[in-house]
Coordinates of C-alpha atoms and ligand atoms in Angstrom, one line a residue:
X1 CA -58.0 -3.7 -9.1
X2 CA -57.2 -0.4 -7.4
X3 CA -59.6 -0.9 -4.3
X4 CA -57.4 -4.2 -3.5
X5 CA -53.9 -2.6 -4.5
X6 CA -54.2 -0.5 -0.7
X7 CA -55.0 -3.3 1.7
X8 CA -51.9 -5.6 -0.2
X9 CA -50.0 -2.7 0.3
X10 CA -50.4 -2.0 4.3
X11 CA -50.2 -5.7 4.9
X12 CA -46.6 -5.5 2.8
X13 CA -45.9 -2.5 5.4
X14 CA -46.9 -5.3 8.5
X15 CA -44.2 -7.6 7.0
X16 CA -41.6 -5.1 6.0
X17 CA -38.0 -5.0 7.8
X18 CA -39.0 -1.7 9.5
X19 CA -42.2 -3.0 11.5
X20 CA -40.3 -6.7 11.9
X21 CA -36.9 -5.1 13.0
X22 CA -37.4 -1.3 14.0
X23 CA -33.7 -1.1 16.1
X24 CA -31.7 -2.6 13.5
X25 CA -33.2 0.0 10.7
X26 CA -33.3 2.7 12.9
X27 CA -29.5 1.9 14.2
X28 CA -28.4 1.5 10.7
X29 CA -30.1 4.9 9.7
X30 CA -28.5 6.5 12.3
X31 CA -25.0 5.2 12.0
X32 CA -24.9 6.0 7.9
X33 CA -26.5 9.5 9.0
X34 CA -23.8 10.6 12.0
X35 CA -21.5 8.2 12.0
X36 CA -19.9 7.8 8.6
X37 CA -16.7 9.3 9.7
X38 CA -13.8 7.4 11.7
X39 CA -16.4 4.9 12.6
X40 CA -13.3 2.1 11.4
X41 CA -11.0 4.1 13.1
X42 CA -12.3 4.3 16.4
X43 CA -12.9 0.6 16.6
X44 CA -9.9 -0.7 16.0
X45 CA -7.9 2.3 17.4
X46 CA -9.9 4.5 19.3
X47 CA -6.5 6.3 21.0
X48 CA -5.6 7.5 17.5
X49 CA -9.7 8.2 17.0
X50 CA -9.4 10.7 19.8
X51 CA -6.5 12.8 18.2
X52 CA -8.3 13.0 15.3
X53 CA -11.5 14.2 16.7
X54 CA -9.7 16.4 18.3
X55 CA -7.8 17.7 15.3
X56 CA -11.2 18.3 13.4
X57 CA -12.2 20.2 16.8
X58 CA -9.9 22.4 16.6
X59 CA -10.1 22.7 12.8
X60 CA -13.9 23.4 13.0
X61 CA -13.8 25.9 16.2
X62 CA -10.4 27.4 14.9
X63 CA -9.5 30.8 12.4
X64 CA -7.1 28.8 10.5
X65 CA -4.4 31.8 9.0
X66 CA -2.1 29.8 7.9
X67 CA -0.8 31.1 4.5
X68 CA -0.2 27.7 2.7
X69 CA -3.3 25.8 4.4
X70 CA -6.4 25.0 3.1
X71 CA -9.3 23.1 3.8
X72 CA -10.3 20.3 1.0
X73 CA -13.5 18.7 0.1
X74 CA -15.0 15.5 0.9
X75 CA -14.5 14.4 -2.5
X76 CA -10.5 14.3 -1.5
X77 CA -10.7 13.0 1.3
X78 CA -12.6 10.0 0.1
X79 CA -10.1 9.3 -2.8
X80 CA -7.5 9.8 -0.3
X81 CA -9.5 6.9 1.7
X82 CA -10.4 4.5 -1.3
X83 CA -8.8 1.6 -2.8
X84 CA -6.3 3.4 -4.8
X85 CA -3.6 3.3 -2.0
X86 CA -3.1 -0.5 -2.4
X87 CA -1.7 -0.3 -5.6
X88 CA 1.4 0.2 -6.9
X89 CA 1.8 1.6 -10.4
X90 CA 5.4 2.7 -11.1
X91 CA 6.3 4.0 -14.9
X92 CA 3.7 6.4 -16.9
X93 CA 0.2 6.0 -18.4
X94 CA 0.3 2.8 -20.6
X95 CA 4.1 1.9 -19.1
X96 CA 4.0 0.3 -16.3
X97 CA 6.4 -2.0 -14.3
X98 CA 3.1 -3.9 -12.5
X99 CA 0.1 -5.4 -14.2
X100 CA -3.6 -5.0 -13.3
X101 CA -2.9 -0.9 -13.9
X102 CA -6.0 -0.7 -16.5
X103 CA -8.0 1.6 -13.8
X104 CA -4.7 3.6 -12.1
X105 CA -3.9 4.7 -15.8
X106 CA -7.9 6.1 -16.3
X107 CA -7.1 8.0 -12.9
X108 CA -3.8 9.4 -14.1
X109 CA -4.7 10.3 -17.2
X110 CA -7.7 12.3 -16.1
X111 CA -5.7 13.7 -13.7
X112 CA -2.9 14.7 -16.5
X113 CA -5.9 16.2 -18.7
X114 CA -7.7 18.1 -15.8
X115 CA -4.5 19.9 -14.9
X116 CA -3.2 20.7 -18.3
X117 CA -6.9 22.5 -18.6
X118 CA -7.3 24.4 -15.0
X119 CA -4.4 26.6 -16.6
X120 CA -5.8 26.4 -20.0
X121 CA -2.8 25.3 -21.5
X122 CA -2.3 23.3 -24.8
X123 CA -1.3 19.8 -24.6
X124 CA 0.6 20.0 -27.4
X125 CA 2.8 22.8 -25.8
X126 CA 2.7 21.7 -22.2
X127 CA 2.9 18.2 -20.4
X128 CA 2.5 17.8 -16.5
X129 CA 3.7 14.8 -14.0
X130 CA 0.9 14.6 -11.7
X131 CA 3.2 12.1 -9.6
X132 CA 5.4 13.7 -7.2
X133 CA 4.7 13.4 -3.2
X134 CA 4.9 17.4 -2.7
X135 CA 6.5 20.4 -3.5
X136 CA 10.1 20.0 -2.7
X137 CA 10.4 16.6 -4.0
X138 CA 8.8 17.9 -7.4
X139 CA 11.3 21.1 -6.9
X140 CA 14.6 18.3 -6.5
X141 CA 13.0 16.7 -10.0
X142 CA 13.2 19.5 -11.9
X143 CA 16.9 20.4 -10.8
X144 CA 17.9 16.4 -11.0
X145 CA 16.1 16.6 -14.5
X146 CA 17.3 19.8 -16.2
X147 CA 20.4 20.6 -14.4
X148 CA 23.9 19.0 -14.1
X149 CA 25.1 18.7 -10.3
X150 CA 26.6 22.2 -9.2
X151 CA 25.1 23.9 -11.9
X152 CA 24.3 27.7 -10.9
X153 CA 21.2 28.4 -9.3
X154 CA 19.2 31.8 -8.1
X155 CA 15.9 31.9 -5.6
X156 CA 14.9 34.5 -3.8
X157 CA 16.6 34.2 -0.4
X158 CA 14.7 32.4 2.5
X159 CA 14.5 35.3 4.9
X160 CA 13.0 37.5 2.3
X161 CA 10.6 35.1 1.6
X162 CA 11.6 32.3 -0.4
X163 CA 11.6 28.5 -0.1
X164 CA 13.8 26.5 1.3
X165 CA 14.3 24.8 -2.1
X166 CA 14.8 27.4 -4.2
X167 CA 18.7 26.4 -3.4
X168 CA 18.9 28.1 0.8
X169 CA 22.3 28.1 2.8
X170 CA 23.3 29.7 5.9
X171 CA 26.9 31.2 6.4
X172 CA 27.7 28.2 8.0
X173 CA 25.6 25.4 6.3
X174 CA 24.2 24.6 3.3
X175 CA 20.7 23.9 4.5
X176 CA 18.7 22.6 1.5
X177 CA 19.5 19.9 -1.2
X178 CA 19.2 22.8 -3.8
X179 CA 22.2 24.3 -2.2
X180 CA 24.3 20.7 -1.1
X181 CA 24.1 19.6 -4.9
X182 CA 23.3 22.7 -7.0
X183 CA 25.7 26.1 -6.3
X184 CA 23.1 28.8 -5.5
X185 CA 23.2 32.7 -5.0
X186 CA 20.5 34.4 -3.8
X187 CA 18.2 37.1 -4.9
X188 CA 16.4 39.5 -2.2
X189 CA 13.3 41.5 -1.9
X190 CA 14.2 45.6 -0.7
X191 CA 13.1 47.2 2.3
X192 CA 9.5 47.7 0.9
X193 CA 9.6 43.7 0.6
X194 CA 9.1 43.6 -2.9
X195 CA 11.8 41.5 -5.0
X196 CA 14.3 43.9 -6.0
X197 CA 14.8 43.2 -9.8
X198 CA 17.5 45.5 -10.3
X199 CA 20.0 43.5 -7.4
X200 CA 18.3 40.4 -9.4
X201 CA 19.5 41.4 -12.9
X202 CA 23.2 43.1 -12.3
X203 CA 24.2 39.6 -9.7
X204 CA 22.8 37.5 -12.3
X205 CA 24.2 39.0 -15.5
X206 CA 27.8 38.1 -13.5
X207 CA 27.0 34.8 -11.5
X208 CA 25.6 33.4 -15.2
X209 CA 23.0 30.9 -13.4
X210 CA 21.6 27.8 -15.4
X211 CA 18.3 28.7 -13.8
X212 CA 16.3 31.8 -12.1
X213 CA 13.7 30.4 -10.1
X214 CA 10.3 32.4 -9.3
X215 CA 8.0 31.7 -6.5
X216 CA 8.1 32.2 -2.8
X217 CA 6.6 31.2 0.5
X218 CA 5.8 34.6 1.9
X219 CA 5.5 37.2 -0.7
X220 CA 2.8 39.6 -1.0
X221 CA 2.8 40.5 -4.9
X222 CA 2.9 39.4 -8.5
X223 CA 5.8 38.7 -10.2
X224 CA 7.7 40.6 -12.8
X225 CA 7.5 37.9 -15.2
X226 CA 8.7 40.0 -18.4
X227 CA 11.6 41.3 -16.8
X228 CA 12.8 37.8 -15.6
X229 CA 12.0 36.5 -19.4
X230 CA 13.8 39.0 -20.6
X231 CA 16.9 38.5 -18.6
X232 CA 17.0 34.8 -18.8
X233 CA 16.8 34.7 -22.7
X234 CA 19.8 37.5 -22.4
X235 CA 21.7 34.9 -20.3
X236 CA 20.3 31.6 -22.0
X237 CA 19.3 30.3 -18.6
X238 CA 15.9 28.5 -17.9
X239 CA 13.1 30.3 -16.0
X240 CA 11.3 27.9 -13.3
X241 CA 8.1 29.3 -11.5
X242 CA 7.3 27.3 -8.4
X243 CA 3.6 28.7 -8.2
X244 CA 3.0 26.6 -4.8
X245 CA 1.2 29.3 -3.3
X246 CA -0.4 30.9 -6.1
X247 CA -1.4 28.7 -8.3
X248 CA -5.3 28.1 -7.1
X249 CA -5.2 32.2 -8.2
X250 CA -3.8 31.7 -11.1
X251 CA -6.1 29.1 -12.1
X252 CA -8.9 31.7 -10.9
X253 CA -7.0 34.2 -13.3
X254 CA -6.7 37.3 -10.3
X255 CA -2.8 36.8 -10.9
X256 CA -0.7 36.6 -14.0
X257 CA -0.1 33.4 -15.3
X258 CA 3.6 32.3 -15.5
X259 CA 3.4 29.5 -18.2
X260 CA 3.8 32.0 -21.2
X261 CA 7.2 33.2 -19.7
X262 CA 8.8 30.3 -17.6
X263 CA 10.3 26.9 -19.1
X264 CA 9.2 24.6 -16.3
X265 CA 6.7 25.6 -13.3
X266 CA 6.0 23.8 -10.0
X267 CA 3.3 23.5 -7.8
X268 CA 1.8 21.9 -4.6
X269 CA -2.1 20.8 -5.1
X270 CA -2.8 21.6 -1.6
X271 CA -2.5 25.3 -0.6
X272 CA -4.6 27.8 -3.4
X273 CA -5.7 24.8 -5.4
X274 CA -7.6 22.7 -2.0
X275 CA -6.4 19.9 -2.9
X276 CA -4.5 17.1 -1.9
X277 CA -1.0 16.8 -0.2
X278 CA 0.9 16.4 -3.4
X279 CA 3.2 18.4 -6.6
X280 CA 3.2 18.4 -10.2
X281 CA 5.8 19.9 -12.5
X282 CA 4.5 21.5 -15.6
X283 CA 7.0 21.4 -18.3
X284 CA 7.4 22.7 -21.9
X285 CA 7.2 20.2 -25.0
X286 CA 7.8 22.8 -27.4
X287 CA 10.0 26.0 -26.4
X288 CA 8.8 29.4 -27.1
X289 CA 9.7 29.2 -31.3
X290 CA 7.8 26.3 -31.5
X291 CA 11.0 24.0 -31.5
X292 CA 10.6 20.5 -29.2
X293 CA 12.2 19.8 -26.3
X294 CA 13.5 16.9 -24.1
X295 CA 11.4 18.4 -20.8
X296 CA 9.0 15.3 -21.0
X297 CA 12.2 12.5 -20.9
X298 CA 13.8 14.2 -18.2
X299 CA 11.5 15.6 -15.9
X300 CA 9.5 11.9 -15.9
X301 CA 13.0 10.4 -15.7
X302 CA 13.9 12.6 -12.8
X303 CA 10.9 11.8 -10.9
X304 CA 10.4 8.1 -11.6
X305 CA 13.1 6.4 -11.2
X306 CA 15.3 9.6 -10.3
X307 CA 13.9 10.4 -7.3
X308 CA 10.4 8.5 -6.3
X309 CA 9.0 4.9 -6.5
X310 CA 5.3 4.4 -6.8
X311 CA 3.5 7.0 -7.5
X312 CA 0.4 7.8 -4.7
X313 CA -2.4 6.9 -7.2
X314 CA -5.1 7.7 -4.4
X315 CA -2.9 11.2 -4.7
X316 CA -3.5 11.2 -8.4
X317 CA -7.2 10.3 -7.9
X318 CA -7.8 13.3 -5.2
X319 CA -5.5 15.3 -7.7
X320 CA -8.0 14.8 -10.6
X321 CA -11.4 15.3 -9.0
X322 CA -9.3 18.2 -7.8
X323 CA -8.9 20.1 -10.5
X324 CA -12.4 19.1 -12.0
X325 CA -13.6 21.8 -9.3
X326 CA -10.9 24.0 -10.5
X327 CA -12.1 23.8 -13.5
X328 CA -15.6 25.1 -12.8
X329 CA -16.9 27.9 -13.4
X330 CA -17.2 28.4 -9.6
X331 CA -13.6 28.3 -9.1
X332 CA -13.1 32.2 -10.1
X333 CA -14.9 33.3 -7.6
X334 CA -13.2 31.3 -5.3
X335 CA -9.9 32.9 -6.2
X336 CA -11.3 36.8 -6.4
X337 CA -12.7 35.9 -2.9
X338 CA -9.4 34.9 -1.6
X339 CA -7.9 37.8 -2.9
X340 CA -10.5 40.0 -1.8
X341 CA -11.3 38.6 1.8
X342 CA -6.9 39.4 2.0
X343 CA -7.0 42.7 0.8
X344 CA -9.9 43.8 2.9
X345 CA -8.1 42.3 5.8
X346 CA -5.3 44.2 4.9
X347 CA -7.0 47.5 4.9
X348 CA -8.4 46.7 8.1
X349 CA -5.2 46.3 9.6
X350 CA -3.8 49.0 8.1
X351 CA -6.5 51.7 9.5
X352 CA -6.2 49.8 13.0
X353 CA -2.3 51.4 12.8
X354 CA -0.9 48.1 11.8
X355 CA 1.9 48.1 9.6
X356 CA 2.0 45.2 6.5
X357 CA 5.3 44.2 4.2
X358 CA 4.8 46.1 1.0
X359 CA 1.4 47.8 2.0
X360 CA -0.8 45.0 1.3
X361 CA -1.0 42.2 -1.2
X362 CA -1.9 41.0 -5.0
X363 CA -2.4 37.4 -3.5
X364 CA -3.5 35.4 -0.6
X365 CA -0.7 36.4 1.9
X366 CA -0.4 39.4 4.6
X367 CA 3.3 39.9 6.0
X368 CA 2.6 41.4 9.6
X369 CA 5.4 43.5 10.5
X370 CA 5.1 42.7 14.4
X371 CA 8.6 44.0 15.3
X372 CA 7.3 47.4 15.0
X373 CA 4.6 46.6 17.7
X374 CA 7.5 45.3 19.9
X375 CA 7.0 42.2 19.7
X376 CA 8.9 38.9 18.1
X377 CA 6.2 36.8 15.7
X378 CA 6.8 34.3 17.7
X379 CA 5.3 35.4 20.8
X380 CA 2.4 36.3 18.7
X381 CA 2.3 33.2 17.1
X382 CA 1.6 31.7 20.8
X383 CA -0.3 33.8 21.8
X384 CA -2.5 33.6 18.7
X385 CA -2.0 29.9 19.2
X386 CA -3.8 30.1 22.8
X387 CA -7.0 31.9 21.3
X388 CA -6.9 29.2 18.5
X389 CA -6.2 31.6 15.3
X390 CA -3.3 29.3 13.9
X391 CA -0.8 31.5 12.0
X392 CA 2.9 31.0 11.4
X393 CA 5.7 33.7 12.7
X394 CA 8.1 34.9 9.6
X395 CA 10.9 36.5 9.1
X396 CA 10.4 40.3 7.8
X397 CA 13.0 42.4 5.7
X398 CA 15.8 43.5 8.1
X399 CA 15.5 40.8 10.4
X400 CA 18.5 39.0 11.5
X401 CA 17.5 35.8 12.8
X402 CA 15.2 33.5 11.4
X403 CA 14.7 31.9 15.1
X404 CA 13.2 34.8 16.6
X405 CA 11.6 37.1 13.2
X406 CA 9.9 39.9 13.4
X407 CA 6.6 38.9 11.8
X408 CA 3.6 36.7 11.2
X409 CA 2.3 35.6 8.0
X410 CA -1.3 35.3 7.1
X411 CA -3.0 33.7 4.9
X412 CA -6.7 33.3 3.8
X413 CA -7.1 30.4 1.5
X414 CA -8.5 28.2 4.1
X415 CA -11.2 30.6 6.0
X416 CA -12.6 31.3 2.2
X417 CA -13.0 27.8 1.9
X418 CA -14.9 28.1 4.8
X419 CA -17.5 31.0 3.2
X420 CA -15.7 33.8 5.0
X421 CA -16.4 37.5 3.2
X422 CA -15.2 40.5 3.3
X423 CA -17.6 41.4 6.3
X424 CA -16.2 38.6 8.1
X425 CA -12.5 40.7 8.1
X426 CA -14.1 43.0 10.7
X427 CA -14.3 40.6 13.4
X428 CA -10.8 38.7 12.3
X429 CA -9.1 42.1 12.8
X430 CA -10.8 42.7 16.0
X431 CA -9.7 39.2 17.1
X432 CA -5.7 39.6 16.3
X433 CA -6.3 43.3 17.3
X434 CA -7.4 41.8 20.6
X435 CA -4.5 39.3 21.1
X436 CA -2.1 41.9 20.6
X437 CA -2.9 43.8 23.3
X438 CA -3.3 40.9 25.6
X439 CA 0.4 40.3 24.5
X440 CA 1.5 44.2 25.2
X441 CA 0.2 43.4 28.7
X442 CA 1.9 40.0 29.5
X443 CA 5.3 41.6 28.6
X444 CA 4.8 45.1 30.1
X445 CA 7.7 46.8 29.7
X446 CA 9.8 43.5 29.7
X447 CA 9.9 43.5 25.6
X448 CA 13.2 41.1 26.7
X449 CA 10.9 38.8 28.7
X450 CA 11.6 35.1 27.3
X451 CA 9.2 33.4 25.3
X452 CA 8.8 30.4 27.7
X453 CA 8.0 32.9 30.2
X454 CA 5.3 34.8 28.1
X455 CA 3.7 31.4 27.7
X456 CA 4.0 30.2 31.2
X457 CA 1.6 33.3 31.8
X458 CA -1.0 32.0 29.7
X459 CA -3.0 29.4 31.6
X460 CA -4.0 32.2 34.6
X461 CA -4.7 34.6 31.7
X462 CA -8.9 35.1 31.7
X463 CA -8.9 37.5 28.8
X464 CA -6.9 35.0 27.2
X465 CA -9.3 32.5 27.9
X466 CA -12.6 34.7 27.0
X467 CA -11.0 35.3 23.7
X468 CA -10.1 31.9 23.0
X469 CA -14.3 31.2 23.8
X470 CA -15.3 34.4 21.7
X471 CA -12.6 33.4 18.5
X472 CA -14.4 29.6 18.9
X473 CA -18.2 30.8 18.9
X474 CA -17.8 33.0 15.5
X475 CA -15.6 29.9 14.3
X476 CA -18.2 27.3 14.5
X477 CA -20.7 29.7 12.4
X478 CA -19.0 28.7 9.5
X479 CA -19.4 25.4 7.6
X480 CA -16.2 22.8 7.3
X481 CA -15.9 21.4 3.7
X482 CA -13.9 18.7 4.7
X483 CA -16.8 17.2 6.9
X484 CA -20.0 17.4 8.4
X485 CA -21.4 19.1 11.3
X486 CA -22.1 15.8 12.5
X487 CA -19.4 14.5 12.4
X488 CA -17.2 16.7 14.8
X489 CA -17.3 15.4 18.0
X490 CA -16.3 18.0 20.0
X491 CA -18.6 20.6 18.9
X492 CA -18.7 23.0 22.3
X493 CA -15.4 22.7 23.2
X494 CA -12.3 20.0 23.5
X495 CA -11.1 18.0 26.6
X496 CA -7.7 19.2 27.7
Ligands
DSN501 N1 6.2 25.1 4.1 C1 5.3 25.7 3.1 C2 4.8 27.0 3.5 O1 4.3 27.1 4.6 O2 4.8 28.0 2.7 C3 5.9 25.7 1.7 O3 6.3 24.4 1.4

């Protein structure tokens, strides 16, 4: 039988689609290959194809600094992509107000489980909403869920590096819902830029908030957790982290964790933690005796129907597979590379005669003191902008206007994601190192000189324009985890 098993099988090969219909196979080989990406996209849109190409060009060729960015995994981006959008699933697991949620509530609660466990944290003692759109909307739940309107809040202060919804107001307006519905008093960090706990403890012991909130946008170290504990339970008021920026390194345990101090804590899924654009609100079912709570009621209540309608279940679905990788064992040395790739960075800086907010950092985050090199951070934020290293410019301790601040902040989350090392730092420092003196020689001895004049320089600029070339060479060594190689179509360079 086996002598005739060969020629049956070459004549099968003569009648098989690939020798009847070569092109088609080959086409279809090719387009599931190179072509799995925006393929829908640029058929039936192909203007809005082009800005995205362009987008993941620049992405891809691009040192991406910014502190609270990140770069997430296919995985995400095809929940974000599925099915899930279409439905509509308002109320909790099991409690809906729509039918046909039998597959939504798998999602949710896997997403519910996953996140309870990337902190290690006991379901009996904590809960989590998974359902909020981001962070600020899952920062107005837990105000709208635990406090009473114009109840007394206390953030750190905007300009030293809080968030805008830890309850921020100018002189003139009150700026943020925390501060139009809840009465807010800020805490600050000292010229060092590290929170100062003492101005912290004696304002707080008179202003008597409801609730000290931890957290921060631009801050370069760990938090005095204890201290905080230690005043809240002296003035009854509830602790709130917002661990937006952190969290991905608390999961990674190279920071403290907050949960065994704070009451309620807050994050985003998309800076540290890589994943998608979304929040979650932690909250305590039992309170540190061991005694229940009503957290679960009214932080749910606050986001659904408070505050939100249908909850994003292809959100909830990116959320989930999410925090399965943060899960993993591989997700520690994520974090220690994060921190590690920032401190080395920092050190860099520092023994190039740069000078950083507080020295350095525990975390993710470099405050660049630019002022000190005369020069606003937002001329360096063009300038790095024009070489395609994307940062944001921030305010700095003793600056006095949040329009024209005296630093940039840094952040390397996203080139880690990327498989940047310490080594790597050398050539990033040389890079900003570089811009800076390019921007010392624009403005001469015109530190006045108007920002849309120091741009306006910028297209004649040909050490500009070799950086830009160098910054996108090294760039494009490094893999993106949000796509393939192949799929970037503007590999070399993109169209002006
Ligand atoms: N705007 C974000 C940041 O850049 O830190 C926080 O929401």
């Amino acid at each position: 039988m086996k002598c005739f098993g060969k020629p049956l099988n070459i004549l099968s090969f003569f009648f098989s689609p690939i020798f009847l219909f070569p092109s088609r196979i080959v086409f279809r080989y090719t387009s599931l290959h190179s072509m799995p990406y925006l393929t829908e996209v640029e058929k039936v849109d192909p203007e809005l194809a082009e800005i995205i190409h362009r987008e993941m060009a620049r992405e891809y060729r691009g040192l991406e600094l910014i502190a609270s960015e990140n770069f997430t995994s296919k995985a995400v981006l095809e929940c974000l992509g599925s099915a899930l959008t279409n439905k509509y699933a308002e109320g909790e697991v099991g409690s809906r107000y729509y039918g046909g949620t039998e597959f939504v509530d798998g999602v949710e609660k896997l997403a519910k489980s996953r996140a309870l466990e990337a902190f290690k944290l006991n379901p009996s003692e904590w809960g989590v909403n998974v359902q909020p759109y981001s962070g600020s909307p899952a920062n107005l739940a837990v105000y709208v869920g635990l406090l009473q309107p114009h109840d007394r809040i206390m953030g750190l202060d905007l300009p030293s590096g809080g968030h805008l919804t830890h309850g921020f107001y100018t002189p003139k307006k009150r700026i943020s819902a925390s501060s139009l519905f809840y009465e807010s008093l800020p805490y600050h960090v000292n010229e060092d830029g590290v929170i100062d706990y003492d101005e912290l403890e004696r304002n707080a012991t008179i202003y008597r908030p409801k609730m000290i909130i931890l957290g921060a946008s631009a801050y370069t170290r760990d938090y005095d957790y204890e201290r905080v504990r230690a005043l809240c339970d002296k003035l009854e008021c509830l602790l709130f982290m917002d661990m937006a920026h952190t969290a991905g390194l608390i999961a990674g345990e190279v920071l403290k964790s907050p949960f065994q101090y704070a009451d309620v804590v807050s994050t985003t899924t998309h800076k540290s933690l890589r994943g998608p654009r979304a929040g979650m609100i932690y909250f305590r079912k039992t309170d540190r005796n061991g005694n229940a709570t009503d957290f679960e009621g009214r932080i749910n209540q606050a986001v659904f129907p408070g505050l939100q309608g249908g909850p994003h279940m292809n959100n909830i679905a990116a959320i989930a597979t999410q925090m399965k990788d943060v899960c993993s064992p591989a997700w520690k040395e994520y974090a220690k590379q994060v921190q590690v790739n920032a401190q080395a960075l920092g050190k860099i800086m520092i023994s190039k005669g740069h000078t950083l907010i507080s020295g350095g950092t525990d975390n993710h985050i470099l405050l660049w003191n630019t002022r000190v090199l005369n020069l606003t951070g937002s001329k360096v934020e063009k300038i790095l902008d024009a070489v395609n290293i994307s940062t944001n410019k921030n305010t700095i301790p003793g600056d006095k206007s949040a329009i024209t601040p005296g630093g940039i902040r840094l952040g390397l989350c996203a080139l880690t994601s990327r498989g940047f090392v310490e080594k790597d730092m050398e050539a990033v420092a040389t890079f900003l190192e570089r811009a800076i003196q390019i921007a010392l020689e624009i403005q001469g001895e015109t530190a006045s000189m108007k920002l849309a004049e120091f741009i306006a320089t910028f297209p004649s600029n040909d050490k500009l324009a070799a950086l830009r070339k160098e910054v996108e060479e090294f760039s494009a060594k490094f893999d993106m985890p949000s796509f393939n190689g192949s799929d970037i179509k503007y590999k070399n360079g993109i169209p002006h």
